[in-house]
Tab-separated table of C-alpha atoms and ligand atoms in Angstrom:
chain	number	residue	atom	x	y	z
P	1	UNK	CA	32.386	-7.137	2.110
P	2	UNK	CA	31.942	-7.220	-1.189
P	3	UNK	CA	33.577	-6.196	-4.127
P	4	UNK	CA	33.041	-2.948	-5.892
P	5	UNK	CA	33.941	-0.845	-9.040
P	6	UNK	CA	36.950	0.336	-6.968
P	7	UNK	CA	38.942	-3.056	-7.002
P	8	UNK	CA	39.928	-3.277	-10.293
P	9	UNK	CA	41.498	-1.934	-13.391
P	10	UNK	CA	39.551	-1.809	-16.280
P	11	UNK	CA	41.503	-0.120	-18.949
P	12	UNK	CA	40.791	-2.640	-22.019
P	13	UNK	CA	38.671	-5.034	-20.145
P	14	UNK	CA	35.543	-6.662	-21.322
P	15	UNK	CA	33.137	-5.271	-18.533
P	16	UNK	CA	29.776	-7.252	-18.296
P	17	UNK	CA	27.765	-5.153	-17.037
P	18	UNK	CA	24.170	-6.200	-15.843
P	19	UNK	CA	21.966	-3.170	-15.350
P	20	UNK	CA	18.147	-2.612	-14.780
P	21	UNK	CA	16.928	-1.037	-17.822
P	22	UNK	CA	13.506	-2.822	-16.960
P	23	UNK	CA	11.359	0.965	-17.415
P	24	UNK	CA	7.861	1.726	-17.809
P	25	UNK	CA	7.478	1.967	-22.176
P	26	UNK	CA	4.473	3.217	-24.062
P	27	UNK	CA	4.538	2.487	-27.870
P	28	UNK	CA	7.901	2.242	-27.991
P	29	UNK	CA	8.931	5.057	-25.625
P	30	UNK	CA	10.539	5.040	-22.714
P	31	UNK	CA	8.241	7.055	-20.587
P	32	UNK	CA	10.140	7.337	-17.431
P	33	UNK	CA	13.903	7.297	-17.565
P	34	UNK	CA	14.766	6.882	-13.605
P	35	UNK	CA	16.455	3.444	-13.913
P	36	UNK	CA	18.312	4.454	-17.013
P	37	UNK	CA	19.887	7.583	-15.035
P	38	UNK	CA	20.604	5.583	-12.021
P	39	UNK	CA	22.862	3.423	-13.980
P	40	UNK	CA	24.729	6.409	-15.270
P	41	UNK	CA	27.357	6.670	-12.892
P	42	UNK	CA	28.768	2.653	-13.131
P	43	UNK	CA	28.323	3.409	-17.364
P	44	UNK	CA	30.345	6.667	-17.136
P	45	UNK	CA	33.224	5.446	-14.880
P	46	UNK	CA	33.837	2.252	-16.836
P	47	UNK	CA	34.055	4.517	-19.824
P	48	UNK	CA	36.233	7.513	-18.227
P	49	UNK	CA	38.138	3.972	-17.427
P	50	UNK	CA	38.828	2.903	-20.996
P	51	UNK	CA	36.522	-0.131	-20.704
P	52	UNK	CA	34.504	-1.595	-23.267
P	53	UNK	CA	31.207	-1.757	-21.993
P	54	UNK	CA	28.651	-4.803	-22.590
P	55	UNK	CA	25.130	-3.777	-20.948
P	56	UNK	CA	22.326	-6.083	-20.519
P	57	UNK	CA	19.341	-6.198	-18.502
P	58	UNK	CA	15.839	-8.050	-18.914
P	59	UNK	CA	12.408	-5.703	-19.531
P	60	UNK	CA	9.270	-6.693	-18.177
P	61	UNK	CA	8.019	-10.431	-18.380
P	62	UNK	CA	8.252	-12.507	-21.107
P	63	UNK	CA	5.609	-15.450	-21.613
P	64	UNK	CA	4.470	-15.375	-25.050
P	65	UNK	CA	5.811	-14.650	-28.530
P	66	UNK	CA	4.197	-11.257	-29.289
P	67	UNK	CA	6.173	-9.855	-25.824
P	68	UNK	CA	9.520	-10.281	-27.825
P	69	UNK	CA	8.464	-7.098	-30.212
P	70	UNK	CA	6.619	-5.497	-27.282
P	71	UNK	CA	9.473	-5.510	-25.157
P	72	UNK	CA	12.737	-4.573	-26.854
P	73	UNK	CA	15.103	-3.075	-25.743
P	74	UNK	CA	16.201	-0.917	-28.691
P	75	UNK	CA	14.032	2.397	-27.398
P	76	UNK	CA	16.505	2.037	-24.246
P	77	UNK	CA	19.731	2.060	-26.317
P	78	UNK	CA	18.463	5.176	-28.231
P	79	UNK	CA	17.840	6.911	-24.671
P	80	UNK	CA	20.941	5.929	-23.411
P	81	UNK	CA	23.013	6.911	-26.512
P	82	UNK	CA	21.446	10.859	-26.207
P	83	UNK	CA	22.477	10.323	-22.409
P	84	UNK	CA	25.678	9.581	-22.508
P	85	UNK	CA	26.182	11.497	-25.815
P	86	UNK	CA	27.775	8.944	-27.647
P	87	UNK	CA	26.735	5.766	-29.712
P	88	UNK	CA	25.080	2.948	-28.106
P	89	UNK	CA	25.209	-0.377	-30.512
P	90	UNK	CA	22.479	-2.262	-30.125
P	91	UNK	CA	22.620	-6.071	-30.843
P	92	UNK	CA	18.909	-7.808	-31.245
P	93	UNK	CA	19.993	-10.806	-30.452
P	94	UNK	CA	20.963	-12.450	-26.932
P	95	UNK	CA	23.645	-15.122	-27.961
P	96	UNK	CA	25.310	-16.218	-30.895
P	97	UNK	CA	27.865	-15.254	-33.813
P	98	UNK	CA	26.598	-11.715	-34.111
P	99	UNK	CA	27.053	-10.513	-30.168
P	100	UNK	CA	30.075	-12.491	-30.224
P	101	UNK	CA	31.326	-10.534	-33.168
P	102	UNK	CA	30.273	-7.006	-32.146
P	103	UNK	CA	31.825	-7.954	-28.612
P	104	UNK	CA	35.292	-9.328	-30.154
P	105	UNK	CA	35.328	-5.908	-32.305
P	106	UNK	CA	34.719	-3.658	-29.204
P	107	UNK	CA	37.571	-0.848	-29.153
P	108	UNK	CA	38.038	0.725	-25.330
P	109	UNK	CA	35.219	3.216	-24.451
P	110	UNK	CA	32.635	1.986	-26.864
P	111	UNK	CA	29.274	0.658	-25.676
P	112	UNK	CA	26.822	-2.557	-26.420
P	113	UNK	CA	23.768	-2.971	-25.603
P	114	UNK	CA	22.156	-6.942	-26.318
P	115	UNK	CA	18.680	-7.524	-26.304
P	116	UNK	CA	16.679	-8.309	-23.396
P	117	UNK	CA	18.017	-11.395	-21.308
P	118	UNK	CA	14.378	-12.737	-20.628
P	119	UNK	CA	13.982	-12.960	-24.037
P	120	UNK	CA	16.018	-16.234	-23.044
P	121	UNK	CA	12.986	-17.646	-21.333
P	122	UNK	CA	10.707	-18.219	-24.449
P	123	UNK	CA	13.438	-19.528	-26.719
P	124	UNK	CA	16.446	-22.055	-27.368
P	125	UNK	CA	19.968	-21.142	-27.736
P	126	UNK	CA	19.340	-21.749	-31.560
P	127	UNK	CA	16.283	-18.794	-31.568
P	128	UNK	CA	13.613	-21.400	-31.751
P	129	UNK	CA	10.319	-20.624	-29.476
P	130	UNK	CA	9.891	-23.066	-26.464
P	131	UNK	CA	7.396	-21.436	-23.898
P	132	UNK	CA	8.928	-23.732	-21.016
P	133	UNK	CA	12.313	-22.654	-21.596
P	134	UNK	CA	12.584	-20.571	-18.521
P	135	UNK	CA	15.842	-20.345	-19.099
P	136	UNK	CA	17.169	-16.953	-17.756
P	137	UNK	CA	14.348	-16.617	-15.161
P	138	UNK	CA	15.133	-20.712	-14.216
P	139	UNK	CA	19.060	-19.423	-13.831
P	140	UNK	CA	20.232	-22.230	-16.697
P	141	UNK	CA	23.527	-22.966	-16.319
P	142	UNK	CA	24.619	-23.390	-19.713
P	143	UNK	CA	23.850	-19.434	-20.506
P	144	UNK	CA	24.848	-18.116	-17.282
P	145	UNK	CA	28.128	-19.781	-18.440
P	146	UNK	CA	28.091	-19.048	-21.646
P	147	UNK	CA	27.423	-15.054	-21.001
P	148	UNK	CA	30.369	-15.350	-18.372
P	149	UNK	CA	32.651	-16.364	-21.650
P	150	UNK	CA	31.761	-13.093	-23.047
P	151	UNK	CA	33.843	-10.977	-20.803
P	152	UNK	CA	36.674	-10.245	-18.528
P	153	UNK	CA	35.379	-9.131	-15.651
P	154	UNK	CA	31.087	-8.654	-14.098
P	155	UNK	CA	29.482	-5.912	-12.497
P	156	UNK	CA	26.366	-6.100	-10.899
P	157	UNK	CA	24.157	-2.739	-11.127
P	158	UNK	CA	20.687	-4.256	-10.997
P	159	UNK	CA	19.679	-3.509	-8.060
P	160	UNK	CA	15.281	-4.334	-9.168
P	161	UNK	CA	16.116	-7.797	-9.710
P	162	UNK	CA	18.989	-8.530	-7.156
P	163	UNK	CA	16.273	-10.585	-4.775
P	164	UNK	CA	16.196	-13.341	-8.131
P	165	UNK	CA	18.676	-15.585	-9.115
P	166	UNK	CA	18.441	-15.071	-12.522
P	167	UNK	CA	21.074	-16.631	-14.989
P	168	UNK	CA	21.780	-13.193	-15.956
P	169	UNK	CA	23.057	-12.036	-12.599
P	170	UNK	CA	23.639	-15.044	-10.554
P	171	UNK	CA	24.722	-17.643	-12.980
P	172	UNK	CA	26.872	-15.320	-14.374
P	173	UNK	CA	28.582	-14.229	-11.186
P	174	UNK	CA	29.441	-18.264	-10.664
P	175	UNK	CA	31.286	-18.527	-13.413
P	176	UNK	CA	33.101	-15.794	-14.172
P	177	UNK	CA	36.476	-15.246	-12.263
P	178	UNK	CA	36.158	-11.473	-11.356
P	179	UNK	CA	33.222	-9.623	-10.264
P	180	UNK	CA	32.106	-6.792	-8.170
P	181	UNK	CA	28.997	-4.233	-7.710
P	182	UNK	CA	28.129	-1.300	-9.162
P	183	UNK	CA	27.980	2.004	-7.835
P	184	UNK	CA	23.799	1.703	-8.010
P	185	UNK	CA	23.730	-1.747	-5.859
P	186	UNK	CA	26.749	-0.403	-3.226
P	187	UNK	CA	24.459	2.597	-2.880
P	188	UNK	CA	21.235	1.095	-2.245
P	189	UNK	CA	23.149	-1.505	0.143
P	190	UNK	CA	24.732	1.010	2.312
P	191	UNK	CA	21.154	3.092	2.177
P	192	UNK	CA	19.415	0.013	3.009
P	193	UNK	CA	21.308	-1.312	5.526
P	194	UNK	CA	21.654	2.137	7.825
P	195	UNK	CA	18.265	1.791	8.110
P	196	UNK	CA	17.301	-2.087	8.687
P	197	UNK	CA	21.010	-2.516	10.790
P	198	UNK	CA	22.400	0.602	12.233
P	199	UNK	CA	19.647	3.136	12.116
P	200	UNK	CA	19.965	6.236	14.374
P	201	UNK	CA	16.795	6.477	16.718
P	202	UNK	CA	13.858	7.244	16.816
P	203	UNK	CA	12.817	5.236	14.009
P	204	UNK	CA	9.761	5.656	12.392
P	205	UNK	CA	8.399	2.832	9.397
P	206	UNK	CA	4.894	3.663	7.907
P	207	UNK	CA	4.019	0.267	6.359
P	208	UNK	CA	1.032	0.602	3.785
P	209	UNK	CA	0.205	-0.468	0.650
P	210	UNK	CA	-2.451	-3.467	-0.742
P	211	UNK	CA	-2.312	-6.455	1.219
P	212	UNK	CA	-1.120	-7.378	4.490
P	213	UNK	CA	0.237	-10.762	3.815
P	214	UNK	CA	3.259	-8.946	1.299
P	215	UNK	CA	4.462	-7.509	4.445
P	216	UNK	CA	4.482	-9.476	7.309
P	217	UNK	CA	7.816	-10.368	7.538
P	218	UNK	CA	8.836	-6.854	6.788
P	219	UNK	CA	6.440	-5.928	9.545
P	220	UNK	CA	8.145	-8.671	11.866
P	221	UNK	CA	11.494	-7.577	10.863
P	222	UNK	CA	11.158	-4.050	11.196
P	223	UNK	CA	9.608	-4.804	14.624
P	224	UNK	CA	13.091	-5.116	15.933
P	225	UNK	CA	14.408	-2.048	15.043
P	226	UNK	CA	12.056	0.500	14.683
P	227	UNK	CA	10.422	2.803	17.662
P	228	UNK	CA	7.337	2.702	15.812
P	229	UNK	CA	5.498	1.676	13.106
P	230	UNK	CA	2.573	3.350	11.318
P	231	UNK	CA	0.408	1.357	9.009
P	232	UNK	CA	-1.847	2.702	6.353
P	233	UNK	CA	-3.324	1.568	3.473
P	234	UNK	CA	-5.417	-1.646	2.354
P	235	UNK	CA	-3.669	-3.841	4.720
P	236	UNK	CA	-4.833	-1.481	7.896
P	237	UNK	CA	-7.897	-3.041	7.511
P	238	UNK	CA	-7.141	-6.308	8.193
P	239	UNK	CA	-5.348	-5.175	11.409
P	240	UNK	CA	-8.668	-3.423	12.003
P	241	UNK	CA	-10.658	-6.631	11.889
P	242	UNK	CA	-8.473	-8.617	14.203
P	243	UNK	CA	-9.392	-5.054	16.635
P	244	UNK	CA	-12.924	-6.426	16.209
P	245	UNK	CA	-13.616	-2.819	13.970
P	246	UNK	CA	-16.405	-2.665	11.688
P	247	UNK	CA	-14.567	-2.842	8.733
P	248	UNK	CA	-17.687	-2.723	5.722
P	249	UNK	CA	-16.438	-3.574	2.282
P	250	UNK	CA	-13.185	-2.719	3.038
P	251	UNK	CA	-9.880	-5.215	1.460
P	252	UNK	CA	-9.403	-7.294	4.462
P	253	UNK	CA	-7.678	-11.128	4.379
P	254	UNK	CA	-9.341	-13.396	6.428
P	255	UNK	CA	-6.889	-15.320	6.169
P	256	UNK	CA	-4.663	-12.917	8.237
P	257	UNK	CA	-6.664	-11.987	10.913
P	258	UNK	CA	-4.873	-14.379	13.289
P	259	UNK	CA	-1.151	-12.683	12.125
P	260	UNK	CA	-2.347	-9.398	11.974
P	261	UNK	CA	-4.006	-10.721	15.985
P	262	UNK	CA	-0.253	-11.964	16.529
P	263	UNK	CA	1.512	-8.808	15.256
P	264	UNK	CA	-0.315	-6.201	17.427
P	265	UNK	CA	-0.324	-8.535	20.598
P	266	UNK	CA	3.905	-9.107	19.724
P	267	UNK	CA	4.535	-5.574	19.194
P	268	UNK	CA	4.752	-3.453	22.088
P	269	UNK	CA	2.438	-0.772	21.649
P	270	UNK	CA	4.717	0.082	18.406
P	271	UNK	CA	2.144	-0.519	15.558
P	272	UNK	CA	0.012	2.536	15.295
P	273	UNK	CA	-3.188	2.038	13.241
P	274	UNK	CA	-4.904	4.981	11.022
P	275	UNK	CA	-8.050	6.289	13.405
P	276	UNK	CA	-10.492	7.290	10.912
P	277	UNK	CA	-10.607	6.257	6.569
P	278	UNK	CA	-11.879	8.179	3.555
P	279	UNK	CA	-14.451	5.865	2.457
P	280	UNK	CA	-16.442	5.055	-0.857
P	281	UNK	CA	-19.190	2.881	-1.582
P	282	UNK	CA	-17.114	1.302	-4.616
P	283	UNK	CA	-13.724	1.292	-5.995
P	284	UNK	CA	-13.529	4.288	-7.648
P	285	UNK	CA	-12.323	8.160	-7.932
P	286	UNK	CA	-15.865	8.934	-5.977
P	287	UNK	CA	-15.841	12.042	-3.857
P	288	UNK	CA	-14.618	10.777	-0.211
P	289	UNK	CA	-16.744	9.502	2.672
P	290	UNK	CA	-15.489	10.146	5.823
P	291	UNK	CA	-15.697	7.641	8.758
P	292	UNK	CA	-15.916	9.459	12.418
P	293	UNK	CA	-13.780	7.151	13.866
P	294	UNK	CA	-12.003	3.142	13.015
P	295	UNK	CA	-15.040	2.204	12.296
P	296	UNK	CA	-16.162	1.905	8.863
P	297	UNK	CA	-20.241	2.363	7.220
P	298	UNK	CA	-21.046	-1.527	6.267
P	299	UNK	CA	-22.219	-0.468	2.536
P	300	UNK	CA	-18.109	1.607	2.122
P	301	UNK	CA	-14.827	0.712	1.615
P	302	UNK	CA	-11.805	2.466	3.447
P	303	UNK	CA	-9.610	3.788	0.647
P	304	UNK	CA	-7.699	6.149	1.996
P	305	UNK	CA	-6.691	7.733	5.636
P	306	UNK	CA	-8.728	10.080	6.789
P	307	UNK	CA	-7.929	13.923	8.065
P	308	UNK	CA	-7.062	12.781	11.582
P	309	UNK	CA	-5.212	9.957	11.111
P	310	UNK	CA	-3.170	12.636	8.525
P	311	UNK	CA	-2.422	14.540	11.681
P	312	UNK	CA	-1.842	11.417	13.720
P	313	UNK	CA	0.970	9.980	11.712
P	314	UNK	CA	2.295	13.714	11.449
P	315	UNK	CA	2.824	13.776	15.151
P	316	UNK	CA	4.303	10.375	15.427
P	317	UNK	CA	6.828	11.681	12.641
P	318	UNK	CA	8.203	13.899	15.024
P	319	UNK	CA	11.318	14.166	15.859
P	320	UNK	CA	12.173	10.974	13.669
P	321	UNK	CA	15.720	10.597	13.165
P	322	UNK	CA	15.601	7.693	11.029
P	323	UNK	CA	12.155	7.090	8.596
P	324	UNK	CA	11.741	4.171	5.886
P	325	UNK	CA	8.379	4.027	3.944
P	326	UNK	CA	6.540	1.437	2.161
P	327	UNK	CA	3.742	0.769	0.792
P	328	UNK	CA	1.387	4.093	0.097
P	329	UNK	CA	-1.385	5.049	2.448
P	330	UNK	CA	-4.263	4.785	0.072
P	331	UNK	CA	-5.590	4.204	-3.419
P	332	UNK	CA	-3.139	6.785	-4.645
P	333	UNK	CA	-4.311	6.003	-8.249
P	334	UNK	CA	-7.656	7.782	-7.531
P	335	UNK	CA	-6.755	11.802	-7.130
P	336	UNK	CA	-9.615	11.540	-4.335
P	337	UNK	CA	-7.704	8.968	-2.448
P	338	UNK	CA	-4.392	10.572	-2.588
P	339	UNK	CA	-4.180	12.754	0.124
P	340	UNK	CA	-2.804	10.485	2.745
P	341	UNK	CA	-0.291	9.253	0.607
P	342	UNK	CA	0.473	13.105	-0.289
P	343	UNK	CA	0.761	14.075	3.396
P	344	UNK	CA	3.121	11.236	4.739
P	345	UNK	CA	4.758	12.616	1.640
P	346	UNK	CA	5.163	15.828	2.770
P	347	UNK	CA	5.757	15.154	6.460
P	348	UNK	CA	8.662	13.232	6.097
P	349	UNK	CA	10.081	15.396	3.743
P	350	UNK	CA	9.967	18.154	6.290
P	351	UNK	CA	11.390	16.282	8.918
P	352	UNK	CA	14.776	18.216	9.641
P	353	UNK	CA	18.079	16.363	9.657
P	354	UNK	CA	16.231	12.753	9.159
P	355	UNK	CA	17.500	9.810	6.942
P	356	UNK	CA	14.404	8.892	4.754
P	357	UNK	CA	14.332	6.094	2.530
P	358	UNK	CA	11.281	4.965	0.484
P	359	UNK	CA	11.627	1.099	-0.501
P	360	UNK	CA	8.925	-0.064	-2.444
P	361	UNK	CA	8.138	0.579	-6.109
P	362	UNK	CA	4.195	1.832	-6.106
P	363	UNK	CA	5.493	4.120	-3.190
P	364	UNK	CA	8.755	5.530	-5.049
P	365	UNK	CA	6.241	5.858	-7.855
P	366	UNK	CA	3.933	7.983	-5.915
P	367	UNK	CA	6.343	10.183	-4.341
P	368	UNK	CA	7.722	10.376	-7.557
P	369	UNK	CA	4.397	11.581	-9.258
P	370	UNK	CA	3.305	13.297	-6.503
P	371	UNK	CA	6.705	16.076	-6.684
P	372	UNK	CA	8.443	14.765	-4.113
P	373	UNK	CA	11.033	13.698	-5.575
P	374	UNK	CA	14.298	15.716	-4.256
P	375	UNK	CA	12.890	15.209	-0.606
P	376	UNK	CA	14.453	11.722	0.376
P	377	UNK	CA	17.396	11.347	1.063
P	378	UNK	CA	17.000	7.700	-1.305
P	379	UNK	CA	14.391	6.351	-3.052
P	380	UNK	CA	15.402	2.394	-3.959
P	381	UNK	CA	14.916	1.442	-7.561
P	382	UNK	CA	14.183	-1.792	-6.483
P	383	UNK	CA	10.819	-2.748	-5.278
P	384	UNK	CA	10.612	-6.393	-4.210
P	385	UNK	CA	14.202	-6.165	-3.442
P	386	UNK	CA	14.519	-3.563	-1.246
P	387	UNK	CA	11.177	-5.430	0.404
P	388	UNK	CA	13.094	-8.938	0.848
P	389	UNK	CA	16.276	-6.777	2.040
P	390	UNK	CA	13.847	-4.904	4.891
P	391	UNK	CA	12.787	-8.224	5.598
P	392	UNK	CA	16.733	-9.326	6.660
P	393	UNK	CA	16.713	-11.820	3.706
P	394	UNK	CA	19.962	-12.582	1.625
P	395	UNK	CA	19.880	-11.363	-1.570
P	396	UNK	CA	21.299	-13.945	-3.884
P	397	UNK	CA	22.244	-11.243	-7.154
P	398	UNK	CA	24.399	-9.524	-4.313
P	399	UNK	CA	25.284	-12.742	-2.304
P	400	UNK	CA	26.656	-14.039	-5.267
P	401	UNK	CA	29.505	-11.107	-6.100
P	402	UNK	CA	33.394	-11.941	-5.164
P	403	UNK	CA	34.097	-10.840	-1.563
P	404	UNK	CA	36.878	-8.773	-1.357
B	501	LIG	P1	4.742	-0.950	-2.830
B	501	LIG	O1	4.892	-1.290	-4.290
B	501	LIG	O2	5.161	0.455	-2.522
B	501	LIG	O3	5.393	-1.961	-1.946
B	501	LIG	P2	2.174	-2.222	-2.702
B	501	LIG	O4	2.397	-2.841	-4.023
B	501	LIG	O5	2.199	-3.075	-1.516
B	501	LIG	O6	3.167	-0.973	-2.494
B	501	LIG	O7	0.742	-1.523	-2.692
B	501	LIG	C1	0.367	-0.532	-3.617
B	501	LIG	C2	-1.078	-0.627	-3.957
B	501	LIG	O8	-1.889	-0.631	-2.799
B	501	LIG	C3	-1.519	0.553	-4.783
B	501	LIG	O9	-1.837	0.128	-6.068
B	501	LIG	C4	-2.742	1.066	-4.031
B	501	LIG	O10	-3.813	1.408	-4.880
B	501	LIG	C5	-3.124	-0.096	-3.163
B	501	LIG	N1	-3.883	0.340	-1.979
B	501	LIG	C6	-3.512	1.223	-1.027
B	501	LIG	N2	-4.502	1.410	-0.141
B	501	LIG	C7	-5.527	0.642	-0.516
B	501	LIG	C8	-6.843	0.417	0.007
B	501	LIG	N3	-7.280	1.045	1.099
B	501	LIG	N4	-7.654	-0.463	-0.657
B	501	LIG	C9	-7.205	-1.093	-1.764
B	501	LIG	N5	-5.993	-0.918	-2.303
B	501	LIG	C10	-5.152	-0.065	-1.685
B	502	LIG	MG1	3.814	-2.710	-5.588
């Protein structure tokens, strides 16, 4: 087990916490503020704790010099200053006198906020610009270490980037003597794990999304515990091939017919493919095509699932006591192509008395957009690393905390 908020005091500590402040921003707005709320609770009892709080997180990716203006974190520490309605200090810098400064003057119950820690991956420690530097995303040693200096005691609360090992989470937790996890990462753990290792049956997983090769582990993982798995999306498709189904211009990977051959044959009647698609003759918002049955018109594409495999998947949803969903069942992006997407949606959410967790960012994004917000019972922040942790992988920003 591992450590959490709960194990120690922090009354006058130095609490370094890393959070995922890595949120969607249009010209300098935040424009959706999930990630920010989801670290409120770890923020708020550190503070109600007398804590000074050092936050830091990394924002999007960071390969050339223009990303250091695009990607700032300044909007975030406005946001989170009206949230918490109190001042957030922002420090533009990552290391060096000034953080040190603002971080030796900290009085209990006031709040930093440094610049983002991949900015760490374009430059030296002296500010200079080195492209190759890599050396947040490469886990350097010599920051991790020197960030550990900067406090008393480490909190992990990013759950979105817990599957790297990142010098901001994982070099950090080797070197500094106490450390724990936030409220965000216990939660998503414990969420997580009910489903993948103790999940009350039946189990239903609807698998969709792009391509089939992101998911075949989580498909041969999920194998093992689930009743039943229902796969829409882009990477149906390929299945669909290795059925010998005309699949037209449809996204299919050659390359993993044979696993996709290997999955069905391994799975014992579990995986349930979509039975008809909502078809166009390119990739775009077109007005739907309708196939009659698996097969699909050589000149279309399949980007959706059609009407009857909507009803299928509802009927296979029954009774589900335990549901996990990733990957969405169509081009969601195109309104025309949103309706299977919509009516898993919807279907799980009226499933009475069921656990439902969506892992996956473009599918917490989707239920998100499409209203359905309230009707999980969690949607992960954390979309590659709630995939690895379906998969039964380690994750090393969580592997790394203090066991109790
Ligand atoms: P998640 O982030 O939830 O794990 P993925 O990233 O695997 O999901 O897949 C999401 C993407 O899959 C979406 O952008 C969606 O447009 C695309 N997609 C879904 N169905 C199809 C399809 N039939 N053809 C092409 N792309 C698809
Ligand atoms: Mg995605």
């Amino acid at each position: 087990m591992k450590k959490t908020l709960k194990d120690y005091k922090f009354k006058n500590k130095t609490v370094l916490v890393r959070v995922d402040f890595n949120v969607p921003m249009k010209d300098g707005k935040v424009t959706n503020d999930n990630r920010v709320n989801a670290a409120l609770p770890t923020i708020e009892y550190l503070l109600d704790n007398d804590a000074k709080v050092v936050l830091f997180s990394h924002l999007g990716k960071i390969k050339k010099e223009e990303d250091l203006k695009k990607n700032s974190l300044m909007p975030v520490a406005e946001l989170l200053s009206k949230k918490l309605k109190k001042p957030v200090k922002f420090v533009n810098s990552i290391e060096g006198h000034e953080l040190e400064e603002k971080i030796n003057k900290m009085k209990p119950t006031e709040v930093v906020l440094f610049e983002n820690t991949r900015f760490a991956d374009i430059t030296n420690s002296d500010g200079t610009i080195n492209l190759e530097a890599k050396r947040e995303s490469k886990n350097d040693s010599t920051l991790g270490k020197y960030w550990s200096s900067l406090g008393d005691i480490f909190v992990n609360d990013a759950f979105g980037t817990a599957h790297r090992e990142h010098a901001s989470n994982v070099g950090i937790a080797s070197y500094i003597k106490n450390s724990c996890l936030g409220f965000l990462v216990e939660k998503e753990v414990a969420m997580l794990e009910k489903c993948i290792n103790n999940p009350q049956s039946p189990f239903v997983a609807i698998i969709g999304g792009a391509k089939v090769s992101d998911k075949i582990n989580v498909i041969q993982n999920l194998l093992k515990v689930a009743d039943k798995i229902l796969i829409g999306g882009g990477m149906a498709y390929t299945f669909f091939k290795a059925k010998g189904i005309e699949t037209g211009n449809s996204l299919v990977e050659k390359d993993r017919i044979d696993i996709a051959t290997e999955l069905l044959k391994n799975s014992n009647g579990k995986i349930i493919l979509p039975i008809d698609s909502a078809a166009s003759a390119s990739f775009a918002n077109d007005k739907p095509i309708f196939s009659a049955d698996q097969n699909i018109d050589v000149n279309l594409m399949g980007l959706d699932i059609g009407p009857k495999s909507i009803e299928l998947f509802k009927k296979e949803l029954e009774g589900a006591k335990t549901v996990v969903w990733n990957g969405p069942m169509g081009v969601f992006e195109f309104s025309n192509y949103a309706a299977g997407t919509k009516a898993v949606c919807k279907s799980i959410s009226e499933l009475a008395g069921a656990f439902t967790v969506i892992g996956g960012g473009d599918s917490a994004a989707a239920a998100i957009q499409l209203g359905f917000e309230d009707k999980f019972t969690h949607i992960s922040t954390g979309g590659g690393a709630s995939l690895e942790f379906m998969e039964g992988k380690i994750l090393p920003g969580i592997d790394s905390i203090q066991n109790k």
